[in-house]
Coordinates of C-alpha atoms and ligand atoms in Angstrom, one line a residue:
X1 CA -38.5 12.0 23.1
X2 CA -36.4 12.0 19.8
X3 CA -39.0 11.4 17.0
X4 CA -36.9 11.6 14.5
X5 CA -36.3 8.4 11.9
X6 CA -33.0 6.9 11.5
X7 CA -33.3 9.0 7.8
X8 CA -34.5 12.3 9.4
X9 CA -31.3 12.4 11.6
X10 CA -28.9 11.6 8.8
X11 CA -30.1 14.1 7.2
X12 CA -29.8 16.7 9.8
X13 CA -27.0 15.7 10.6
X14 CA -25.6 15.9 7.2
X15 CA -26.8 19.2 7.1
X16 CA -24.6 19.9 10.1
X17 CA -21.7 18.5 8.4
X18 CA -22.0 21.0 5.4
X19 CA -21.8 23.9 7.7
X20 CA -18.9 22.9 9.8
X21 CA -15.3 23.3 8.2
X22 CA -13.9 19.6 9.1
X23 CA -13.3 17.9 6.1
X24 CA -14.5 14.7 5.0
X25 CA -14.1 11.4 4.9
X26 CA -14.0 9.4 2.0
X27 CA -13.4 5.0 2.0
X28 CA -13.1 3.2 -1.6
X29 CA -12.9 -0.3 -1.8
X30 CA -12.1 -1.9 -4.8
X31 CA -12.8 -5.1 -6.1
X32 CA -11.4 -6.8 -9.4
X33 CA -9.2 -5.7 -12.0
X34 CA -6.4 -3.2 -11.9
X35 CA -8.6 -0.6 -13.6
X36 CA -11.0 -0.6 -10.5
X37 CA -7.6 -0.1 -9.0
X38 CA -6.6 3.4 -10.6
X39 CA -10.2 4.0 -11.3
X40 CA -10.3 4.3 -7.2
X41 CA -7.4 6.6 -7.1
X42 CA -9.1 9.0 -10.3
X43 CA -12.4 9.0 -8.0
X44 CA -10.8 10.1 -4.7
X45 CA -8.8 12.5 -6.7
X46 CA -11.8 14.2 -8.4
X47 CA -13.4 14.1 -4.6
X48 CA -10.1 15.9 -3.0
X49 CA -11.3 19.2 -3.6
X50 CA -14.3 18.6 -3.0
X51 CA -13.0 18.4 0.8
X52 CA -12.5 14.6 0.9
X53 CA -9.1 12.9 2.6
X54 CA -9.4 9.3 2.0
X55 CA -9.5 7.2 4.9
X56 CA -9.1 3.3 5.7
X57 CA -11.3 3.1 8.7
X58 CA -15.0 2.4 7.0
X59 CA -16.0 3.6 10.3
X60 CA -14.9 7.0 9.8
X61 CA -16.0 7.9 6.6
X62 CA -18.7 9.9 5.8
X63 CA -19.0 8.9 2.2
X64 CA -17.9 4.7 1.2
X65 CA -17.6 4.0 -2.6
X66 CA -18.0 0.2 -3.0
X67 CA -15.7 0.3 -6.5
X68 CA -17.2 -3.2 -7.7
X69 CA -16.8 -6.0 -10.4
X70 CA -19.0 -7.9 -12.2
X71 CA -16.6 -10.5 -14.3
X72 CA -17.8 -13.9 -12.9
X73 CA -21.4 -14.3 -10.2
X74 CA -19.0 -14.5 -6.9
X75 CA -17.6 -11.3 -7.4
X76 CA -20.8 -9.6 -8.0
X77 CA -22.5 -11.0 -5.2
X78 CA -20.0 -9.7 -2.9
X79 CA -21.0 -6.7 -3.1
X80 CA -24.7 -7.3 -1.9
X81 CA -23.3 -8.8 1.3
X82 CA -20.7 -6.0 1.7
X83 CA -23.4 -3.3 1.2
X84 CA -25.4 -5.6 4.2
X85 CA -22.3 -4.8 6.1
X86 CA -22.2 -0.9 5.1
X87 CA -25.9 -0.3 5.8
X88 CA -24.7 -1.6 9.6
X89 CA -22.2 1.4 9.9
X90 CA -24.4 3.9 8.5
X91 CA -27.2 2.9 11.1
X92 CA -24.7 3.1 14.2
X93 CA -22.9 6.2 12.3
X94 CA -27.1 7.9 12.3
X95 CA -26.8 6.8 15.8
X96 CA -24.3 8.8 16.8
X97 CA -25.8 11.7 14.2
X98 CA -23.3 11.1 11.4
X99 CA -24.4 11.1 8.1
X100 CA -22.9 8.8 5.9
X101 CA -23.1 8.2 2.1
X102 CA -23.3 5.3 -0.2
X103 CA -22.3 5.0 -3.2
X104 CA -21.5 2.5 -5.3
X105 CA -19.7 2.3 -8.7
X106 CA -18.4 -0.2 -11.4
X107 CA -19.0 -2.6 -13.5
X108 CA -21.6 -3.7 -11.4
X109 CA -23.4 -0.4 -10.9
X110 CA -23.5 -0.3 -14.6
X111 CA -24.6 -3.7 -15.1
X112 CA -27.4 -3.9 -12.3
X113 CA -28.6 0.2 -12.2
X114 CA -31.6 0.6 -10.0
X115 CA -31.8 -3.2 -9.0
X116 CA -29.1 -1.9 -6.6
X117 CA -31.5 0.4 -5.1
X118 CA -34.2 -2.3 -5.0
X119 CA -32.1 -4.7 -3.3
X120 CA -30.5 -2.4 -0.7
X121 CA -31.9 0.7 0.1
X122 CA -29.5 2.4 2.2
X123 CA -27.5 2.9 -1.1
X124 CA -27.7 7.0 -1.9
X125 CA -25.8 6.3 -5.1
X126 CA -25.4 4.4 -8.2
X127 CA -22.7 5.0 -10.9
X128 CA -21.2 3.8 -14.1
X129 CA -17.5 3.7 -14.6
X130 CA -17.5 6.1 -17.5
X131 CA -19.2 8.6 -15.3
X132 CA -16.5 9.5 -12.7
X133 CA -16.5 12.7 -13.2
X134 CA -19.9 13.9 -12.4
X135 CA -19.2 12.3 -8.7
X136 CA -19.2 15.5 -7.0
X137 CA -22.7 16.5 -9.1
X138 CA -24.1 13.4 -8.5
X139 CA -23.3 13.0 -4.7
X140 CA -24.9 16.9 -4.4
X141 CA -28.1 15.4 -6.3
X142 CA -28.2 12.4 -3.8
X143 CA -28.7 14.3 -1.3
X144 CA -32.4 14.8 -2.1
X145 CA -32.7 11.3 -2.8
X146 CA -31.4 8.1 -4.5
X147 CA -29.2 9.0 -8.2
X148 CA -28.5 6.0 -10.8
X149 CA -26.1 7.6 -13.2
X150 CA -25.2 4.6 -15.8
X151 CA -24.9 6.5 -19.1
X152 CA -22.3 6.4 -21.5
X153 CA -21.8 10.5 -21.4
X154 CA -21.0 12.3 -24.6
X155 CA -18.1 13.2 -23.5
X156 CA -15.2 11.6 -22.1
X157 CA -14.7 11.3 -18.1
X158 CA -10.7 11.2 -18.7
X159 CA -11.0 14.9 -19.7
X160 CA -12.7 16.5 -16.5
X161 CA -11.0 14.0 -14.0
X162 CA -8.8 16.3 -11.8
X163 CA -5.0 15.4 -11.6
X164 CA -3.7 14.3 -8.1
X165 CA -1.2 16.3 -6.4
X166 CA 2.2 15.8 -6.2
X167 CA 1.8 14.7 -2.2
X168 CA -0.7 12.8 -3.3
X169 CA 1.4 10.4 -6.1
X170 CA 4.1 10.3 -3.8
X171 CA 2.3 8.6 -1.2
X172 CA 0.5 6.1 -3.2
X173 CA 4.3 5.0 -3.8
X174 CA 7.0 3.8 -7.0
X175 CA 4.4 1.9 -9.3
X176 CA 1.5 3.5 -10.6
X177 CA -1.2 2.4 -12.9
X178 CA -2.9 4.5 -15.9
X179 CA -5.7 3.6 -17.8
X180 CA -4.9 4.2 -21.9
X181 CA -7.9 2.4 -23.0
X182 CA -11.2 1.2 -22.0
X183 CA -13.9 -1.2 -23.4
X184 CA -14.1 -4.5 -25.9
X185 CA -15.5 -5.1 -28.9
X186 CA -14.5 -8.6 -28.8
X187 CA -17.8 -10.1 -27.4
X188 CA -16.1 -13.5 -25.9
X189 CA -19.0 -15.2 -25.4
X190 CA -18.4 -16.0 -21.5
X191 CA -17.3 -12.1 -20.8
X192 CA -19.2 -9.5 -20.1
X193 CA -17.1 -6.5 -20.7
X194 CA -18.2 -5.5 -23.9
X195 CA -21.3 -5.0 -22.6
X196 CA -20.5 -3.2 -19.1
X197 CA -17.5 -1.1 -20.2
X198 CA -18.9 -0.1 -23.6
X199 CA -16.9 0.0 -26.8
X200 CA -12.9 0.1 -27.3
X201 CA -12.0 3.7 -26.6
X202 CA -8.4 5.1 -26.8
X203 CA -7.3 7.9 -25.1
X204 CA -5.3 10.7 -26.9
X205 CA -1.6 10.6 -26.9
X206 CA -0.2 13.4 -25.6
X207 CA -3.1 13.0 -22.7
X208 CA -1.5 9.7 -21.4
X209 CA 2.0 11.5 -21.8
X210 CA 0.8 14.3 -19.3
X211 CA 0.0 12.2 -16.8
X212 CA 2.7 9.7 -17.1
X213 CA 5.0 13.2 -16.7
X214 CA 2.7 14.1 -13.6
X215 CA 3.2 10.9 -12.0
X216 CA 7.1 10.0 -12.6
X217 CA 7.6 14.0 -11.5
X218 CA 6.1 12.8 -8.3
X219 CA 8.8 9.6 -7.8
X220 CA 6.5 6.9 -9.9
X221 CA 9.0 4.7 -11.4
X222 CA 7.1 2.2 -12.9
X223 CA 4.2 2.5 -15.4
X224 CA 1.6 0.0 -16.1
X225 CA -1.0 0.8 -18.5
X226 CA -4.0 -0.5 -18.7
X227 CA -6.6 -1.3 -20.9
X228 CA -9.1 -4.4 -21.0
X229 CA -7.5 -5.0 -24.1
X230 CA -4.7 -2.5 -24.3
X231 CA -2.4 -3.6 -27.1
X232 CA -5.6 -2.9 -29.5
X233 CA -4.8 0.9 -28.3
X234 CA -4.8 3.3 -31.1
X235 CA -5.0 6.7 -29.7
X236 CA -4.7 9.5 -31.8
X237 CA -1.4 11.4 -31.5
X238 CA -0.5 15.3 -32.0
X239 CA -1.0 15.4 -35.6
X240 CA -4.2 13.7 -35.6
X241 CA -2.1 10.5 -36.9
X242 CA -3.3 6.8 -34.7
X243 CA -0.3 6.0 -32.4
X244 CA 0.0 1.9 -31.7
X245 CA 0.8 0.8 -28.3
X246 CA 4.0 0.0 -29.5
X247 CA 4.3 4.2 -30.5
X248 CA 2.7 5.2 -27.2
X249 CA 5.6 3.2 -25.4
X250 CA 8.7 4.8 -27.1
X251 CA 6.7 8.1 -26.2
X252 CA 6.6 7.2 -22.9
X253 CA 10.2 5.8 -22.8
X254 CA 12.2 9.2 -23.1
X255 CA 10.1 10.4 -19.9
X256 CA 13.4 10.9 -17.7
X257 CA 13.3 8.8 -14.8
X258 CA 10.3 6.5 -15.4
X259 CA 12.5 3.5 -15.6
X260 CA 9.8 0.4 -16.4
X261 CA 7.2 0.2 -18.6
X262 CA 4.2 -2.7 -18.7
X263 CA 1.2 -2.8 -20.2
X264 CA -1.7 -5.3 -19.4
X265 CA -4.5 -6.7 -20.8
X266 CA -3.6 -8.3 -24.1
X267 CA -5.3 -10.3 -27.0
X268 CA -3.4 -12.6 -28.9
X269 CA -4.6 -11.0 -31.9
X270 CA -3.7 -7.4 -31.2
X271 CA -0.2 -8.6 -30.7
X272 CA 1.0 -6.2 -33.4
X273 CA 4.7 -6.8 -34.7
X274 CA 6.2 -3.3 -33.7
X275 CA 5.1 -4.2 -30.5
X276 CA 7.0 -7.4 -30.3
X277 CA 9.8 -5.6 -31.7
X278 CA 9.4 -3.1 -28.8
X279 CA 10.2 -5.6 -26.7
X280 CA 13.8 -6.0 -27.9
X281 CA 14.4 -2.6 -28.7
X282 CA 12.9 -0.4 -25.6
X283 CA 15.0 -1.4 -22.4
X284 CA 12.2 0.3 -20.4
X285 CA 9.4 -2.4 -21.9
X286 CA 9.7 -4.9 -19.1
X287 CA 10.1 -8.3 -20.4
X288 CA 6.5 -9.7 -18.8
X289 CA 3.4 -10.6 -20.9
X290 CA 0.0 -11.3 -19.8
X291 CA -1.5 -12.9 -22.8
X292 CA -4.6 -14.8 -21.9
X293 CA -5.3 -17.5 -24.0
X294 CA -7.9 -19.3 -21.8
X295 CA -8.0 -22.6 -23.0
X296 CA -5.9 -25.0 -24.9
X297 CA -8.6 -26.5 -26.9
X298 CA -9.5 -25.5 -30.5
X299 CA -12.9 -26.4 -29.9
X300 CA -13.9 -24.3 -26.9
X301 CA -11.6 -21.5 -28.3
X302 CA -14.0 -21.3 -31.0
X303 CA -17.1 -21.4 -28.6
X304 CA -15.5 -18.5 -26.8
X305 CA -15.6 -16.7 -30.1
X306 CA -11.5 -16.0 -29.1
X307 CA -11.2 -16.1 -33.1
X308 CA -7.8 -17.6 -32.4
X309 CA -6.6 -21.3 -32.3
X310 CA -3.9 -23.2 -29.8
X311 CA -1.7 -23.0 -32.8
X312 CA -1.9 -19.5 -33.5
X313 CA -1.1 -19.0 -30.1
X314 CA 1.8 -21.1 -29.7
X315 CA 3.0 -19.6 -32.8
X316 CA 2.8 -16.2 -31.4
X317 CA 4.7 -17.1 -28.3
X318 CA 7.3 -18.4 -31.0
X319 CA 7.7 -15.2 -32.7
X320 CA 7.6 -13.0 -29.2
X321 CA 10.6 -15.4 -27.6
X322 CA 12.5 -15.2 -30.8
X323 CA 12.7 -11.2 -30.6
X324 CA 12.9 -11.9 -26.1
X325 CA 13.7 -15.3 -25.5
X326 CA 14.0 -14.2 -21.4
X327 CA 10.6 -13.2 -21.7
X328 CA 7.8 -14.1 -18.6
X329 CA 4.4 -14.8 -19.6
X330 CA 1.3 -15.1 -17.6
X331 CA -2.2 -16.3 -18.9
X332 CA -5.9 -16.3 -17.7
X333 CA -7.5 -20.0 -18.4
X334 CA -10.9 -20.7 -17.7
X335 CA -12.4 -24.5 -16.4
X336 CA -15.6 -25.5 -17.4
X337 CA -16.5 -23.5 -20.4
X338 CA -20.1 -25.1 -21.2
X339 CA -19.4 -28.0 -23.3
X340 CA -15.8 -28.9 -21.8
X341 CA -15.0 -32.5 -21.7
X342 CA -12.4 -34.4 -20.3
X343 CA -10.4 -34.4 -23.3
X344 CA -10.7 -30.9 -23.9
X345 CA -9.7 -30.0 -20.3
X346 CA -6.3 -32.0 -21.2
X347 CA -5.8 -30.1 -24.1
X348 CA -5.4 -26.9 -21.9
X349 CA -3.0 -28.6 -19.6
X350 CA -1.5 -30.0 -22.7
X351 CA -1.0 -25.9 -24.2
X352 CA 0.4 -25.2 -20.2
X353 CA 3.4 -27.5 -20.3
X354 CA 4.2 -26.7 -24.0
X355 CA 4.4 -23.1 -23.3
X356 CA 6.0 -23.0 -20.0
X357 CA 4.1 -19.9 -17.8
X358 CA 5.3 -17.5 -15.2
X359 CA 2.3 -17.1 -14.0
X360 CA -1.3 -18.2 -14.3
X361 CA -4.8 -17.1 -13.2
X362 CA -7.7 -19.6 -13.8
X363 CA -11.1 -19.3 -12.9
X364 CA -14.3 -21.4 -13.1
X365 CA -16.9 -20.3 -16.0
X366 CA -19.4 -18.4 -14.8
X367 CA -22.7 -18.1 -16.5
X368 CA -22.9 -14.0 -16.5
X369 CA -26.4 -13.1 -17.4
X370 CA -26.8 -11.2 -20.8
X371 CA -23.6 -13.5 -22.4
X372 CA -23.6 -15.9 -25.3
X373 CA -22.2 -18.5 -22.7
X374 CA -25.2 -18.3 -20.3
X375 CA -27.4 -19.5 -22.8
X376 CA -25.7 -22.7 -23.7
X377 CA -27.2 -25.8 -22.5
X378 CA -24.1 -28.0 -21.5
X379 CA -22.7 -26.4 -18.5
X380 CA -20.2 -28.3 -16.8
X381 CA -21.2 -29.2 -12.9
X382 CA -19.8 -27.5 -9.9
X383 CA -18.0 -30.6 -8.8
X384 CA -16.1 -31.1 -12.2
X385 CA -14.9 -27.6 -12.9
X386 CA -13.5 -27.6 -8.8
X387 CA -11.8 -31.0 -9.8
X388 CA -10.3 -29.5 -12.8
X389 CA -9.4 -26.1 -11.1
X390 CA -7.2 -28.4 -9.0
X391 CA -5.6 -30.2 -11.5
X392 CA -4.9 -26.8 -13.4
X393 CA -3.4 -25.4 -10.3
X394 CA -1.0 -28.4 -9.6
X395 CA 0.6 -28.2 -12.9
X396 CA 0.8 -24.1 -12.8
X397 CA 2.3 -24.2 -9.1
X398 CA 5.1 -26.5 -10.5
X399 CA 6.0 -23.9 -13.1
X400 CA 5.8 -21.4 -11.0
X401 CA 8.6 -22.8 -9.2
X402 CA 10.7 -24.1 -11.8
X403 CA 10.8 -20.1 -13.1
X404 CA 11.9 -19.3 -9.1
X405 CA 14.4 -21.9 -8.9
X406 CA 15.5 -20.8 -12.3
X407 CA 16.2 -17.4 -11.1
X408 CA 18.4 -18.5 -8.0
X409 CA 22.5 -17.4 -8.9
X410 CA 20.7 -15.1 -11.5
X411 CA 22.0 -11.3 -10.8
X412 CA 19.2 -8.8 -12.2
X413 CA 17.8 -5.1 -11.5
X414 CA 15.2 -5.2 -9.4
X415 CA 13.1 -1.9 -8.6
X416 CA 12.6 -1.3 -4.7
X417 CA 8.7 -0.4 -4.1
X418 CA 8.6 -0.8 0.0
X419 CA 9.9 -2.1 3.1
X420 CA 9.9 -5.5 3.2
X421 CA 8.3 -8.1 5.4
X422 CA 11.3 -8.3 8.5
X423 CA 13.0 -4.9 9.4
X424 CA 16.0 -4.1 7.5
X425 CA 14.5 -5.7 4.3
X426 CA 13.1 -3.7 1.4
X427 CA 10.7 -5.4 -1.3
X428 CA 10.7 -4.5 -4.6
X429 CA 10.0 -6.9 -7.9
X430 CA 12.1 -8.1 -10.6
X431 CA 12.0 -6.9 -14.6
X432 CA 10.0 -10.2 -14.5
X433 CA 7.3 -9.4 -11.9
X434 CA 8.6 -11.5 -9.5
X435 CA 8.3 -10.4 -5.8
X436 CA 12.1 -10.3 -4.0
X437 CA 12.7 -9.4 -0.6
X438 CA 16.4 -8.2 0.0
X439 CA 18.1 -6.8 2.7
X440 CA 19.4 -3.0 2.4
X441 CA 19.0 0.5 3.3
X442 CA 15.2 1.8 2.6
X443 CA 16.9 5.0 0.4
X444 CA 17.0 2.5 -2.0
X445 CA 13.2 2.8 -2.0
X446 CA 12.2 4.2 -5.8
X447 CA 15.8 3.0 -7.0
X448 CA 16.6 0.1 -9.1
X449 CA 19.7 -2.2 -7.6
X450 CA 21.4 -5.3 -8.7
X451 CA 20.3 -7.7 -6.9
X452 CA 21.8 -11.5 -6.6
X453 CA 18.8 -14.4 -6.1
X454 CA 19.7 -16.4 -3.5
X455 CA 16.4 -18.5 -2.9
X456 CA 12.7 -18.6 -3.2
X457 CA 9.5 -19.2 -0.9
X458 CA 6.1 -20.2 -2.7
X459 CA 5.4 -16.8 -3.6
X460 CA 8.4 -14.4 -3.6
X461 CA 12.5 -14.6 -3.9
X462 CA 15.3 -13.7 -1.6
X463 CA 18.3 -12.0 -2.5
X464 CA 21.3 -10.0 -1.8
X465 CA 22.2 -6.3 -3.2
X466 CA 25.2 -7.3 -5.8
X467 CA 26.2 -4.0 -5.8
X468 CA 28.0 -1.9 -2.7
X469 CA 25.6 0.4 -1.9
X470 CA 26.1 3.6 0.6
Ligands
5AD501 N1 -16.3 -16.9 -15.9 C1 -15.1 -17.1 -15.5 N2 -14.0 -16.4 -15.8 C2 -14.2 -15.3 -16.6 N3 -13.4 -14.4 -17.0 C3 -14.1 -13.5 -17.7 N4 -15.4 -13.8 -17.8 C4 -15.5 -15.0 -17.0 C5 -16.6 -15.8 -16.7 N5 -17.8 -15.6 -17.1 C6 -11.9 -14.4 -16.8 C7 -11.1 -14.5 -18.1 C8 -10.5 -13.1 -18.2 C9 -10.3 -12.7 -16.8 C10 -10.2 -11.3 -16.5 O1 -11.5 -13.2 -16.1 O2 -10.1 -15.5 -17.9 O3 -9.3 -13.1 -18.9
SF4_502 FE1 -13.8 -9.9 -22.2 FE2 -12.8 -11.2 -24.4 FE3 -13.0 -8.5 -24.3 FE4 -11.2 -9.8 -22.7 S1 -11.2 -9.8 -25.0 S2 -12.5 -8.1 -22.1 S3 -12.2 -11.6 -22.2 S4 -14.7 -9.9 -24.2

């Protein structure tokens, strides 16, 4: 009779696994943002030499890294159900005398710590997105029990995080994402960034220019950096001297063969002048813009503590267009901010048709425990913010398709990423951002082409290569 507990025989057969040569398995899923993104790619490359190849079969792995978010309740509570999920596999995994580990990281892990471990115990692991570079310590000290690791560490996790290999940027393909800075001091009230993510950090210059070089001597052609709010970067450069964002892109511009450049997330009010210079100036600065503005009333926008007004905003967007007028702009709203009224909802569809969008991504508030917002009494009901949501996204779907439809007969570069959806098509996206599926030979993969728009579908275009390729 086997008297072992389901525990017991994880543990041995962990043991097992340590003294056989296989390597391991190793599943991330990410939720949120692009920095959970890249900050999934950092983790599984400071876990490569540590004898992990990653996988995409949950079954197989013998170590899952739920890479979570905590931006609005849904999103966090996700992850309790997906860990329900997880415990599943590593029970039939124990079954079958595999050990399997648990970890999970970001913003989450940072906001909740050991509630994690209270609320699902099959979790070996618990850490905090600035400490990705003690994985391989910390998953060694799970192994004699459960770890929560949620410091901010003295010193910073960009410096010890190993650098892929060159097999390893190739196959994660043309467009690649790095991470210039981290944190907000900006305290919105409904956000809780500042609070999971720590201060504004930059990192150094010539850091960021290593890495790009790493990853466009791999193939990357595209760059985006990232920061939660990434045009307040001020990294300091080889002199000791603070480099803007605006600096860091020329840098980044003479790196031969990294053709595009974007950067993404940015406050209105880090929207520095030599940036929107940049924008004219540096052909490799994409002409796209995320610039959330989140609502279109002066009264919310104060309750948010965005420390902006509509006007300021509109005015910006004046001053950007008149350097790029062909410049694509996307915005984050949110419905329902506590205290919204009819009125005040118009206002933001109001600000939507005056400035004409791209793109948009809205979202209904949601009270986020430790935030300004979540102690306000007048939140807006369920039923009104969905009603609103709708509205919002009626309006922004008919923008969205008057910028496709004005792109049809247009002839631009557009940078092939994959194959496309049909054989024989490749997919790559436009300086704009814009998804285009094209027919043509997949060498063209990693290469910019002109391309002719010849129509559009709800979420992509169609074209034709404008030049003769071989
Ligand atoms: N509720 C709803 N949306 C939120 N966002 C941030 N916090 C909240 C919240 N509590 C949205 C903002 C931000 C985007 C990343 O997420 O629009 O720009
Ligand atoms: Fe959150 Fe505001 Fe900071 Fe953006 S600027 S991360 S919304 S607090």
């Amino acid at each position: 009779m086997n008297t072992m507990t389901t525990d017991q025989t994880a543990a041995a057969a962990a043991d097992r696994s340590e003294t056989e040569t296989r390597r391991r398995k190793l599943f991330v899923k990410s939720y949120g943002c692009q920095m959970n993104v890249y900050d999934a790619t950092r983790m599984a490359d400071v876990l490569a030499p540590e004898g992990y190849d990653e996988t995409s079969e949950i079954a197989e792995a013998d170590l899952v890294i739920l890479n979570t978010c905590h931006i609005r309740e849904r999103a966090s509570e996700k992850v309790f159900s997906e860990l329900g999920k997880v415990r599943e596999i590593k029970m039939e995994r124990a079954a079958a005398g595999l050990a399997t580990t648990i970890a999970v990281a970001g913003c989450v892990a940072q906001a909740e710590g050991k509630e994690i471990l209270r609320r699902q115990k099959a979790v070996d692991l618990v850490i905090g997105p600035q400490s990705y570079h003690r994985l391989p310590e910390m998953l060694r000290l799970a192994k004699s029990g459960p770890v929560v690791e949620t410091d901010f560490p003295v010193e910073d996790k960009f410096d010890h995080l190993a650098s892929p290999a060159r097999e390893k940027v190739a196959s994660r393909g043309v467009t690649a994402f790095l991470t210039i800075q981290e944190g907000c001091d900006k305290f919105c009230t409904f956000c809780v960034v500042p609070y999971t993510r720590g201060a504004e950090m930059s990192r150094p210059v010539v850091k960021i220019v290593e890495e790009a070089t790493h990853l466009v001597q791999a193939g990357v052609r595209e760059i985006t950096l990232l920061g939660q709010n990434v045009n307040a970067f001020h990294g300091l450069d080889e002199a000791g001297a603070i480099c803007s964002l605006a600096g860091l892109v020329a840098r980044l511009s003479h790196i031969p063969g990294l053709l595009r450049i974007r950067y993404m997330t940015s406050h209105p009010n880090d929207m520095a002048d030599d940036l929107i210079l940049a924008h004219r100036t540096l052909p490799a600065l994409m002409p796209f813009l995320h610039l959330p503005v989140q609502s279109g009333s002066d009264r919310v926008l104060q309750a948010m503590n965005r420390k902006h007004c509509t006007r300021d905003y509109v005015e910006l967007v004046a001053r950007i267009r008149a350097q790029r007028p062909d410049i694509a702009l996307s915005s984050d709203f949110i419905v329902g901010f506590p205290g919204e009224t009819e009125a005040e909802f118009q206002d933001t569809l109001d600000l939507i048709t005056q400035v004409g969008f791209a793109s948009t991504y809205f979202f209904k508030y949601s009270m986020r425990p430790g935030t300004p917002g979540a102690e306000m009494d007048d939140q807006v009901p369920e039923d009104i913010k969905s009603e609103r949501l709708a509205r919002l996204q009626k309006l922004t779907d008919v923008q969205r398709h008057a910028s496709h439809a004005a792109a049809v007969g247009q002839v631009m570069p557009v940078l092939f990423e994959k194959k496309g959806r049909h054989p024989g098509q490749i997919a790559g996206k436009t300086p704009y951002l814009q998804a285009v599926q094209v027919d043509g030979p997949a060498h063209l993969i990693g290469s910019e082409a002109m391309v002719e728009i010849t129509g559009t579908s709800t979420n992509s275009l169609f074209g034709r290569l404008a030049e003769r390729v071989s």
